[in-house]
């Protein structure tokens, strides 16, 4: 038998082979910030349960430059994740009315609209306006 | 007329320890595709070069290969889109049998596993067709267009990292039958589709749909399978009475 | 040598081979079926068929119409008993495909839709957009996956049929991936190996269509029938030969010369019909032979348009509108843009006649049986004959199904008759030795690419739309010479694994055999009928040539051509009338 199929090694080089893979990895990477922010919130709850002094210290921590930078980054990553995710929704949730499918932008548009509405509602309850 | 430098991966298991690149300078017509250039090499420069091809019209799915790192059908990769040296390699993620020929046993076996045939919901009418409206046809038609060229497998990093993954084309084809109004076989296909190495292995890179030469959108099919499987789970666990 | 035993071995896994395999698997689950193909089934050239498959289904149509269209379209060279069987089985087979899930295009009420096609008096072409062959092939292939008794041998190239005591007892094939020869010890063999368009340089046919199935049977002593009838499809892209389906005209596209005139009206296919309202069986819906011949005359008159790739005519579909083109002809649009840079929505597409289909092939009877017991054939490689001197578009996809199934039924009946001679081992060894000699040969003076080029040139020059005695004599001499020189080819590649140099050498051998049968049969047929047009014999001669030609393999020399009567049951030879005005 002279066959000897050659299996090429898989290295992490693929990430940089095409912008689509970089965009994908950035989307995946965003979870680190979102996860970190979630842990921060858990810490905040803990501080709240420990009394006014702990809570005040926590609030002070939130106002440090490092925390502000972290929040801005998290916001950017969360926004990136959400936007790319909503752009993909037409693939996952096609809607057929009669013979035709709703155009992709209607489906992703509906998601963006819902996102905006929920965000506005939250901001309202938070007293932003 | 333009002279094109082709850099082609060569591998002959009987004479080479491992693959290497070989350069060919080819006089090409402006409108040629990469496949034409390869045929020219085979005919006039090097009869030992091996690759698969047949229809030259993007429907038989034979000539999938990496062209400058992207999975392409060689019969639809126009030389005019590649200004410099053109690097041609066998489809990524598949073992190389010889030169540009890959071993595709894995895909062929996976396709059979998802039961890609009609499992009729109702008995077929006597001497007449199942009725299917244009809307019902359109519901699945896109997923019938898969030519099994496997560019999607070459584009999918999940498949590269986890070879057991069922992969984009096999899932899209299973989904094609699930969405057919004549079919009642979804339960039979779920075992493969809803498994860890089925749709859930997908992390939605979306590369499969980007490289698909027939615009099948396997990524869409996979997400739809995930949603349906999720609904299945909730129905079974939270609303067991809804399950037949 | 590794041996596989099977009850039935099928060579070729396109439409006909898959249909036969499924029929066998369904009839008796215990049968061992070996499905052997030089490519994976989904690569088979059935996938490139675009327009559709003919079968009577609508209430305004009748079997009689389909019969008359087919027989007249074939210029009365079709065997009428075979045509009768074919048209009767056609709707059943197309419905069977529907029941297997083929995504046929539909009417609003959910019934299957049909479209007009050339030479057909009624709309009876079932279609799946303009990828009908693709969908038929994939439906059959995927359906076949549910039958464990179908054992596939993908990428195995069949080299020889084994014939012992006057019966076909198996075959040998090379496993491409290892280069090893395998012996298939089979009680019956079905050949479904497709056509041979690749012997011409300009063809719609894929690279794999090299007449291997025809050549296998021919060398085993089965004659090739009606090989002189080679169909030119009128509308191929001049750049690549890519097919633009007849459905372009079925949907209302028209053909123009350089003056913008719908020139078919000048060749007995008029009067002109209103733009965008195609009338069946006239003008652009005339039969392929007539339309291709009309272009040849226009070219002589200087009415063709000049393109970089030679003379062409224009296929104008602009009036169909973007919506219709996208829905019904999406592939046509895609390919016109990709390979010609012309969008049919906004511009007429240059097209020219291109070699498309072999009406001739392995001589079989109405039951798909050859003259060699145990050997059957179906599909383009076979000649039953239903297509006569000119096939009507959309009859061949149906033929794959009807006669693919028929070949299976016949093979099964043959098995049920019992006995078979033992053996074949020595024959298999000899076949292996022959291929080994070819691979290892040194000191050869000829190259595969060189001989192939000369063959193509001779075929293009002398065996095209119009032929002459002189040209055919030259082609016969040339192909005789190439047959001799073929014995002196030497391969560049003497390794085992996926050796496509060897594959192409073997394919060239098949094509040379088929090509010689074509030119010898064409030289002997001193008349003009259907797709065989002789400048020196412009009329049809029913007295002498209402007969099938049979080209029999003669080893060292050219084939011996003999004749066999056409079966006429109820339609005596008449005039082919495509002037819509007369109806």
PDB file of C-alpha atoms in Angstrom, chain B:
ATOM      1  CA  UNK B   1      -2.666  37.339 -22.463  1.00  0.00           C
ATOM      2  CA  UNK B   2      -0.934  37.522 -19.114  1.00  0.00           C
ATOM      3  CA  UNK B   3       1.784  35.448 -17.553  1.00  0.00           C
ATOM      4  CA  UNK B   4       0.634  34.090 -14.230  1.00  0.00           C
ATOM      5  CA  UNK B   5       2.862  32.628 -11.538  1.00  0.00           C
ATOM      6  CA  UNK B   6       1.179  29.676  -9.927  1.00  0.00           C
ATOM      7  CA  UNK B   7       2.521  28.281  -6.695  1.00  0.00           C
ATOM      8  CA  UNK B   8       0.995  24.858  -6.322  1.00  0.00           C
ATOM      9  CA  UNK B   9       1.219  22.507  -3.384  1.00  0.00           C
ATOM     10  CA  UNK B  10       2.708  19.208  -4.488  1.00  0.00           C
ATOM     11  CA  UNK B  11       2.703  15.993  -2.537  1.00  0.00           C
ATOM     12  CA  UNK B  12       3.280  12.520  -3.825  1.00  0.00           C
ATOM     13  CA  UNK B  13       3.314  10.048  -0.943  1.00  0.00           C
ATOM     14  CA  UNK B  14       5.567   7.732  -2.900  1.00  0.00           C
ATOM     15  CA  UNK B  15       8.308  10.253  -3.537  1.00  0.00           C
ATOM     16  CA  UNK B  16       7.831  13.105  -1.039  1.00  0.00           C
ATOM     17  CA  UNK B  17       8.217  12.993   2.710  1.00  0.00           C
ATOM     18  CA  UNK B  18       5.936  15.991   3.031  1.00  0.00           C
ATOM     19  CA  UNK B  19       4.252  18.575   0.816  1.00  0.00           C
ATOM     20  CA  UNK B  20       6.191  21.343  -0.882  1.00  0.00           C
ATOM     21  CA  UNK B  21       5.367  24.150  -3.286  1.00  0.00           C
ATOM     22  CA  UNK B  22       6.168  24.157  -6.953  1.00  0.00           C
ATOM     23  CA  UNK B  23       6.081  27.224  -9.195  1.00  0.00           C
ATOM     24  CA  UNK B  24       4.736  27.311 -12.702  1.00  0.00           C
ATOM     25  CA  UNK B  25       4.765  30.285 -15.050  1.00  0.00           C
ATOM     26  CA  UNK B  26       1.684  30.011 -17.235  1.00  0.00           C
ATOM     27  CA  UNK B  27       0.597  32.087 -20.225  1.00  0.00           C
ATOM     28  CA  UNK B  28      -3.051  32.711 -19.536  1.00  0.00           C
ATOM     29  CA  UNK B  29      -6.003  34.346 -21.244  1.00  0.00           C
ATOM     30  CA  UNK B  30      -7.487  37.283 -19.352  1.00  0.00           C
ATOM     31  CA  UNK B  31     -10.821  35.572 -18.737  1.00  0.00           C
ATOM     32  CA  UNK B  32      -9.384  32.308 -17.453  1.00  0.00           C
ATOM     33  CA  UNK B  33     -10.134  30.815 -14.078  1.00  0.00           C
ATOM     34  CA  UNK B  34      -7.574  29.096 -11.869  1.00  0.00           C
ATOM     35  CA  UNK B  35      -8.795  25.744 -13.174  1.00  0.00           C
ATOM     36  CA  UNK B  36      -7.951  26.743 -16.754  1.00  0.00           C
ATOM     37  CA  UNK B  37      -4.447  27.608 -15.624  1.00  0.00           C
ATOM     38  CA  UNK B  38      -4.079  24.254 -13.864  1.00  0.00           C
ATOM     39  CA  UNK B  39      -5.324  22.456 -16.973  1.00  0.00           C
ATOM     40  CA  UNK B  40      -2.768  24.354 -18.990  1.00  0.00           C
ATOM     41  CA  UNK B  41      -0.037  23.238 -16.599  1.00  0.00           C
ATOM     42  CA  UNK B  42      -1.227  19.641 -16.781  1.00  0.00           C
ATOM     43  CA  UNK B  43      -1.367  19.657 -20.577  1.00  0.00           C
ATOM     44  CA  UNK B  44       1.804  21.507 -21.430  1.00  0.00           C
ATOM     45  CA  UNK B  45       4.130  21.704 -18.434  1.00  0.00           C
ATOM     46  CA  UNK B  46       3.636  18.910 -15.956  1.00  0.00           C
ATOM     47  CA  UNK B  47       1.390  15.879 -16.573  1.00  0.00           C
ATOM     48  CA  UNK B  48       2.123  14.587 -13.077  1.00  0.00           C
ATOM     49  CA  UNK B  49       0.044  17.276 -11.359  1.00  0.00           C
ATOM     50  CA  UNK B  50      -3.112  15.741  -9.863  1.00  0.00           C
ATOM     51  CA  UNK B  51      -6.378  17.487  -9.028  1.00  0.00           C
ATOM     52  CA  UNK B  52     -10.083  16.837  -9.407  1.00  0.00           C
ATOM     53  CA  UNK B  53     -12.339  18.668 -11.810  1.00  0.00           C
ATOM     54  CA  UNK B  54     -15.210  18.068 -14.180  1.00  0.00           C
ATOM     55  CA  UNK B  55     -18.041  20.453 -15.031  1.00  0.00           C
ATOM     56  CA  UNK B  56     -16.318  23.859 -15.195  1.00  0.00           C
ATOM     57  CA  UNK B  57     -19.635  25.474 -14.265  1.00  0.00           C
ATOM     58  CA  UNK B  58     -19.686  25.392 -10.469  1.00  0.00           C
ATOM     59  CA  UNK B  59     -22.197  22.609 -10.101  1.00  0.00           C
ATOM     60  CA  UNK B  60     -20.294  19.305  -9.748  1.00  0.00           C
ATOM     61  CA  UNK B  61     -18.326  20.473  -6.709  1.00  0.00           C
ATOM     62  CA  UNK B  62     -15.100  18.656  -7.649  1.00  0.00           C
ATOM     63  CA  UNK B  63     -12.571  21.460  -7.827  1.00  0.00           C
ATOM     64  CA  UNK B  64     -12.664  22.983  -4.349  1.00  0.00           C
ATOM     65  CA  UNK B  65      -9.201  24.177  -3.328  1.00  0.00           C
ATOM     66  CA  UNK B  66      -7.485  26.953  -1.403  1.00  0.00           C
ATOM     67  CA  UNK B  67      -6.649  29.892  -3.644  1.00  0.00           C
ATOM     68  CA  UNK B  68      -4.457  32.399  -1.845  1.00  0.00           C
ATOM     69  CA  UNK B  69      -5.650  30.930   1.429  1.00  0.00           C
ATOM     70  CA  UNK B  70      -9.372  31.135   0.706  1.00  0.00           C
ATOM     71  CA  UNK B  71     -11.540  28.106  -0.119  1.00  0.00           C
ATOM     72  CA  UNK B  72     -12.707  28.498  -3.725  1.00  0.00           C
ATOM     73  CA  UNK B  73     -14.010  26.498  -6.625  1.00  0.00           C
ATOM     74  CA  UNK B  74     -11.109  26.638  -9.070  1.00  0.00           C
ATOM     75  CA  UNK B  75     -13.625  26.950 -11.918  1.00  0.00           C
ATOM     76  CA  UNK B  76     -15.003  30.141 -10.403  1.00  0.00           C
ATOM     77  CA  UNK B  77     -11.783  31.735  -9.176  1.00  0.00           C
ATOM     78  CA  UNK B  78     -11.014  34.267 -11.888  1.00  0.00           C
ATOM     79  CA  UNK B  79      -7.387  35.088 -12.541  1.00  0.00           C
ATOM     80  CA  UNK B  80      -8.345  38.746 -12.919  1.00  0.00           C
ATOM     81  CA  UNK B  81      -9.110  38.827  -9.184  1.00  0.00           C
ATOM     82  CA  UNK B  82      -5.568  37.763  -8.265  1.00  0.00           C
ATOM     83  CA  UNK B  83      -2.932  40.270  -9.298  1.00  0.00           C
ATOM     84  CA  UNK B  84       0.235  38.612  -7.960  1.00  0.00           C
ATOM     85  CA  UNK B  85       1.495  35.083  -7.504  1.00  0.00           C
ATOM     86  CA  UNK B  86      -1.434  32.708  -7.038  1.00  0.00           C
ATOM     87  CA  UNK B  87      -0.963  30.098  -4.374  1.00  0.00           C
ATOM     88  CA  UNK B  88      -3.049  26.960  -4.850  1.00  0.00           C
ATOM     89  CA  UNK B  89      -3.369  24.374  -2.083  1.00  0.00           C
ATOM     90  CA  UNK B  90      -5.670  21.460  -1.382  1.00  0.00           C
ATOM     91  CA  UNK B  91      -8.770  22.214   0.685  1.00  0.00           C
ATOM     92  CA  UNK B  92      -7.763  22.874   4.265  1.00  0.00           C
ATOM     93  CA  UNK B  93      -8.766  20.516   7.093  1.00  0.00           C
ATOM     94  CA  UNK B  94      -8.789  17.447   4.858  1.00  0.00           C
ATOM     95  CA  UNK B  95      -5.862  15.023   4.607  1.00  0.00           C
ATOM     96  CA  UNK B  96      -3.917  15.373   1.361  1.00  0.00           C
ATOM     97  CA  UNK B  97      -3.983  12.237  -0.764  1.00  0.00           C
ATOM     98  CA  UNK B  98      -1.821  13.619  -3.525  1.00  0.00           C
ATOM     99  CA  UNK B  99      -1.112  17.171  -4.759  1.00  0.00           C
ATOM    100  CA  UNK B 100      -4.477  18.995  -4.734  1.00  0.00           C
ATOM    101  CA  UNK B 101      -6.522  15.845  -4.132  1.00  0.00           C
ATOM    102  CA  UNK B 102      -7.882  15.474  -0.608  1.00  0.00           C
ATOM    103  CA  UNK B 103      -9.397  12.545   1.273  1.00  0.00           C
ATOM    104  CA  UNK B 104     -13.085  13.320   1.768  1.00  0.00           C
ATOM    105  CA  UNK B 105     -14.249  10.076   3.377  1.00  0.00           C
ATOM    106  CA  UNK B 106     -15.104  11.946   6.553  1.00  0.00           C
ATOM    107  CA  UNK B 107     -17.652  14.212   4.894  1.00  0.00           C
ATOM    108  CA  UNK B 108     -19.179  11.405   2.840  1.00  0.00           C
ATOM    109  CA  UNK B 109     -19.696   9.311   5.975  1.00  0.00           C
ATOM    110  CA  UNK B 110     -21.192  12.231   7.896  1.00  0.00           C
ATOM    111  CA  UNK B 111     -23.603  13.011   5.097  1.00  0.00           C
ATOM    112  CA  UNK B 112     -24.955   9.455   5.244  1.00  0.00           C
ATOM    113  CA  UNK B 113     -25.319   9.687   9.037  1.00  0.00           C
ATOM    114  CA  UNK B 114     -27.817  12.554   8.962  1.00  0.00           C
ATOM    115  CA  UNK B 115     -30.306  10.552   6.855  1.00  0.00           C
ATOM    116  CA  UNK B 116     -30.457  13.018   3.964  1.00  0.00           C
ATOM    117  CA  UNK B 117     -33.462  11.526   2.241  1.00  0.00           C
ATOM    118  CA  UNK B 118     -37.212  11.829   2.452  1.00  0.00           C
ATOM    119  CA  UNK B 119     -38.736  10.057   5.414  1.00  0.00           C
ATOM    120  CA  UNK B 120     -42.332  10.569   4.325  1.00  0.00           C
ATOM    121  CA  UNK B 121     -44.788  12.134   6.723  1.00  0.00           C
ATOM    122  CA  UNK B 122     -47.743  10.654   4.845  1.00  0.00           C
ATOM    123  CA  UNK B 123     -48.125   7.820   2.417  1.00  0.00           C
ATOM    124  CA  UNK B 124     -47.371   8.964  -1.127  1.00  0.00           C
ATOM    125  CA  UNK B 125     -50.507   9.528  -3.222  1.00  0.00           C
ATOM    126  CA  UNK B 126     -51.298   6.957  -5.912  1.00  0.00           C
ATOM    127  CA  UNK B 127     -50.174   8.062  -9.367  1.00  0.00           C
ATOM    128  CA  UNK B 128     -49.943  11.678  -8.282  1.00  0.00           C
ATOM    129  CA  UNK B 129     -47.491  14.023  -6.662  1.00  0.00           C
ATOM    130  CA  UNK B 130     -47.419  15.246  -3.086  1.00  0.00           C
ATOM    131  CA  UNK B 131     -48.847  18.728  -3.238  1.00  0.00           C
ATOM    132  CA  UNK B 132     -46.323  21.367  -2.288  1.00  0.00           C
ATOM    133  CA  UNK B 133     -47.003  25.054  -2.762  1.00  0.00           C
ATOM    134  CA  UNK B 134     -44.329  27.432  -4.057  1.00  0.00           C
ATOM    135  CA  UNK B 135     -44.158  28.870  -0.515  1.00  0.00           C
ATOM    136  CA  UNK B 136     -43.546  25.429   0.982  1.00  0.00           C
ATOM    137  CA  UNK B 137     -40.893  24.812  -1.668  1.00  0.00           C
ATOM    138  CA  UNK B 138     -39.181  28.085  -0.940  1.00  0.00           C
ATOM    139  CA  UNK B 139     -39.073  27.223   2.756  1.00  0.00           C
ATOM    140  CA  UNK B 140     -36.285  24.663   2.135  1.00  0.00           C
ATOM    141  CA  UNK B 141     -35.144  25.294  -1.429  1.00  0.00           C
ATOM    142  CA  UNK B 142     -32.033  27.257  -0.534  1.00  0.00           C
ATOM    143  CA  UNK B 143     -30.617  24.332   1.430  1.00  0.00           C
ATOM    144  CA  UNK B 144     -31.046  21.967  -1.524  1.00  0.00           C
ATOM    145  CA  UNK B 145     -28.461  23.925  -3.471  1.00  0.00           C
ATOM    146  CA  UNK B 146     -25.467  22.413  -1.662  1.00  0.00           C
ATOM    147  CA  UNK B 147     -23.093  20.908  -4.220  1.00  0.00           C
ATOM    148  CA  UNK B 148     -21.016  19.070  -1.576  1.00  0.00           C
ATOM    149  CA  UNK B 149     -17.877  20.986  -2.556  1.00  0.00           C
ATOM    150  CA  UNK B 150     -16.805  21.199   1.088  1.00  0.00           C
ATOM    151  CA  UNK B 151     -15.492  24.743   0.928  1.00  0.00           C
ATOM    152  CA  UNK B 152     -17.476  25.289   4.129  1.00  0.00           C
ATOM    153  CA  UNK B 153     -15.512  22.597   5.947  1.00  0.00           C
ATOM    154  CA  UNK B 154     -12.277  24.195   4.812  1.00  0.00           C
ATOM    155  CA  UNK B 155     -13.451  27.583   6.100  1.00  0.00           C
ATOM    156  CA  UNK B 156     -14.742  26.341   9.443  1.00  0.00           C
ATOM    157  CA  UNK B 157     -12.193  26.603  12.283  1.00  0.00           C
ATOM    158  CA  UNK B 158     -14.404  24.455  14.494  1.00  0.00           C
ATOM    159  CA  UNK B 159     -14.123  21.588  12.039  1.00  0.00           C
ATOM    160  CA  UNK B 160     -10.362  22.086  11.860  1.00  0.00           C
ATOM    161  CA  UNK B 161     -10.041  21.934  15.633  1.00  0.00           C
ATOM    162  CA  UNK B 162     -12.695  19.312  16.326  1.00  0.00           C
ATOM    163  CA  UNK B 163     -12.787  16.868  13.418  1.00  0.00           C
ATOM    164  CA  UNK B 164     -15.708  14.977  14.953  1.00  0.00           C
ATOM    165  CA  UNK B 165     -17.945  17.984  14.342  1.00  0.00           C
ATOM    166  CA  UNK B 166     -20.682  17.061  11.868  1.00  0.00           C
ATOM    167  CA  UNK B 167     -19.950  20.240   9.942  1.00  0.00           C
ATOM    168  CA  UNK B 168     -21.854  22.848   7.945  1.00  0.00           C
ATOM    169  CA  UNK B 169     -22.907  21.015   4.762  1.00  0.00           C
ATOM    170  CA  UNK B 170     -24.132  17.848   6.478  1.00  0.00           C
ATOM    171  CA  UNK B 171     -26.229  19.881   8.938  1.00  0.00           C
ATOM    172  CA  UNK B 172     -27.598  22.149   6.198  1.00  0.00           C
ATOM    173  CA  UNK B 173     -28.651  19.113   4.164  1.00  0.00           C
ATOM    174  CA  UNK B 174     -30.319  17.462   7.141  1.00  0.00           C
ATOM    175  CA  UNK B 175     -32.114  20.731   7.810  1.00  0.00           C
ATOM    176  CA  UNK B 176     -33.190  20.822   4.147  1.00  0.00           C
ATOM    177  CA  UNK B 177     -35.140  17.591   4.687  1.00  0.00           C
ATOM    178  CA  UNK B 178     -36.504  18.730   8.051  1.00  0.00           C
ATOM    179  CA  UNK B 179     -38.033  21.788   6.411  1.00  0.00           C
ATOM    180  CA  UNK B 180     -39.584  19.890   3.494  1.00  0.00           C
ATOM    181  CA  UNK B 181     -43.378  19.761   3.838  1.00  0.00           C
ATOM    182  CA  UNK B 182     -43.361  16.134   2.637  1.00  0.00           C
ATOM    183  CA  UNK B 183     -40.944  14.967   5.315  1.00  0.00           C
ATOM    184  CA  UNK B 184     -41.646  13.611   8.778  1.00  0.00           C
ATOM    185  CA  UNK B 185     -38.173  12.457   9.705  1.00  0.00           C
ATOM    186  CA  UNK B 186     -36.914  15.218  11.972  1.00  0.00           C
ATOM    187  CA  UNK B 187     -36.943  13.032  15.090  1.00  0.00           C
ATOM    188  CA  UNK B 188     -34.821  10.452  13.303  1.00  0.00           C
ATOM    189  CA  UNK B 189     -32.247  13.096  12.400  1.00  0.00           C
ATOM    190  CA  UNK B 190     -32.183  14.786  15.807  1.00  0.00           C
ATOM    191  CA  UNK B 191     -29.879  12.178  17.310  1.00  0.00           C
ATOM    192  CA  UNK B 192     -27.054  13.418  15.091  1.00  0.00           C
ATOM    193  CA  UNK B 193     -28.106  17.049  14.768  1.00  0.00           C
ATOM    194  CA  UNK B 194     -28.776  17.831  18.424  1.00  0.00           C
ATOM    195  CA  UNK B 195     -25.688  16.005  19.673  1.00  0.00           C
ATOM    196  CA  UNK B 196     -22.707  17.851  21.124  1.00  0.00           C
ATOM    197  CA  UNK B 197     -20.809  17.153  17.953  1.00  0.00           C
ATOM    198  CA  UNK B 198     -23.807  18.202  15.886  1.00  0.00           C
ATOM    199  CA  UNK B 199     -25.109  21.737  15.719  1.00  0.00           C
ATOM    200  CA  UNK B 200     -23.893  22.627  19.237  1.00  0.00           C
ATOM    201  CA  UNK B 201     -20.255  22.415  18.197  1.00  0.00           C
ATOM    202  CA  UNK B 202     -20.854  25.490  16.060  1.00  0.00           C
ATOM    203  CA  UNK B 203     -19.861  28.801  17.637  1.00  0.00           C
ATOM    204  CA  UNK B 204     -21.259  30.789  14.734  1.00  0.00           C
ATOM    205  CA  UNK B 205     -18.108  31.970  13.036  1.00  0.00           C
ATOM    206  CA  UNK B 206     -20.252  32.282   9.923  1.00  0.00           C
ATOM    207  CA  UNK B 207     -17.331  31.558   7.597  1.00  0.00           C
ATOM    208  CA  UNK B 208     -19.190  28.626   5.983  1.00  0.00           C
ATOM    209  CA  UNK B 209     -21.870  30.915   4.608  1.00  0.00           C
ATOM    210  CA  UNK B 210     -19.340  33.498   3.472  1.00  0.00           C
ATOM    211  CA  UNK B 211     -17.407  31.038   1.315  1.00  0.00           C
ATOM    212  CA  UNK B 212     -20.367  28.995   0.017  1.00  0.00           C
ATOM    213  CA  UNK B 213     -20.332  29.311  -3.789  1.00  0.00           C
ATOM    214  CA  UNK B 214     -24.046  28.483  -3.986  1.00  0.00           C
ATOM    215  CA  UNK B 215     -25.248  30.837  -1.215  1.00  0.00           C
ATOM    216  CA  UNK B 216     -26.716  27.956   0.752  1.00  0.00           C
ATOM    217  CA  UNK B 217     -26.134  29.667   4.123  1.00  0.00           C
ATOM    218  CA  UNK B 218     -25.211  26.640   6.227  1.00  0.00           C
ATOM    219  CA  UNK B 219     -24.581  28.935   9.206  1.00  0.00           C
ATOM    220  CA  UNK B 220     -28.241  29.909   9.095  1.00  0.00           C
ATOM    221  CA  UNK B 221     -29.285  26.273   8.943  1.00  0.00           C
ATOM    222  CA  UNK B 222     -27.163  25.419  11.973  1.00  0.00           C
ATOM    223  CA  UNK B 223     -28.577  28.249  14.101  1.00  0.00           C
ATOM    224  CA  UNK B 224     -32.089  27.226  13.116  1.00  0.00           C
ATOM    225  CA  UNK B 225     -31.313  23.663  14.189  1.00  0.00           C
ATOM    226  CA  UNK B 226     -30.061  25.020  17.538  1.00  0.00           C
ATOM    227  CA  UNK B 227     -33.236  27.001  18.086  1.00  0.00           C
ATOM    228  CA  UNK B 228     -35.443  24.038  17.196  1.00  0.00           C
ATOM    229  CA  UNK B 229     -33.428  21.752  19.463  1.00  0.00           C
ATOM    230  CA  UNK B 230     -33.749  24.261  22.284  1.00  0.00           C
ATOM    231  CA  UNK B 231     -37.495  24.414  21.811  1.00  0.00           C
ATOM    232  CA  UNK B 232     -37.530  20.602  21.854  1.00  0.00           C
ATOM    233  CA  UNK B 233     -35.697  20.584  25.185  1.00  0.00           C
ATOM    234  CA  UNK B 234     -38.023  23.077  26.823  1.00  0.00           C
ATOM    235  CA  UNK B 235     -41.050  21.262  25.534  1.00  0.00           C
ATOM    236  CA  UNK B 236     -39.776  17.953  26.836  1.00  0.00           C
ATOM    237  CA  UNK B 237     -38.763  19.277  30.262  1.00  0.00           C
ATOM    238  CA  UNK B 238     -41.196  22.070  31.029  1.00  0.00           C
ATOM    239  CA  UNK B 239     -44.228  21.091  29.026  1.00  0.00           C
ATOM    240  CA  UNK B 240     -44.049  17.310  28.736  1.00  0.00           C
ATOM    241  CA  UNK B 241     -47.745  17.169  27.885  1.00  0.00           C
ATOM    242  CA  UNK B 242     -47.157  18.970  24.564  1.00  0.00           C
ATOM    243  CA  UNK B 243     -44.934  16.162  23.337  1.00  0.00           C
ATOM    244  CA  UNK B 244     -46.767  13.581  21.311  1.00  0.00           C
TER     245      UNK B 244
END
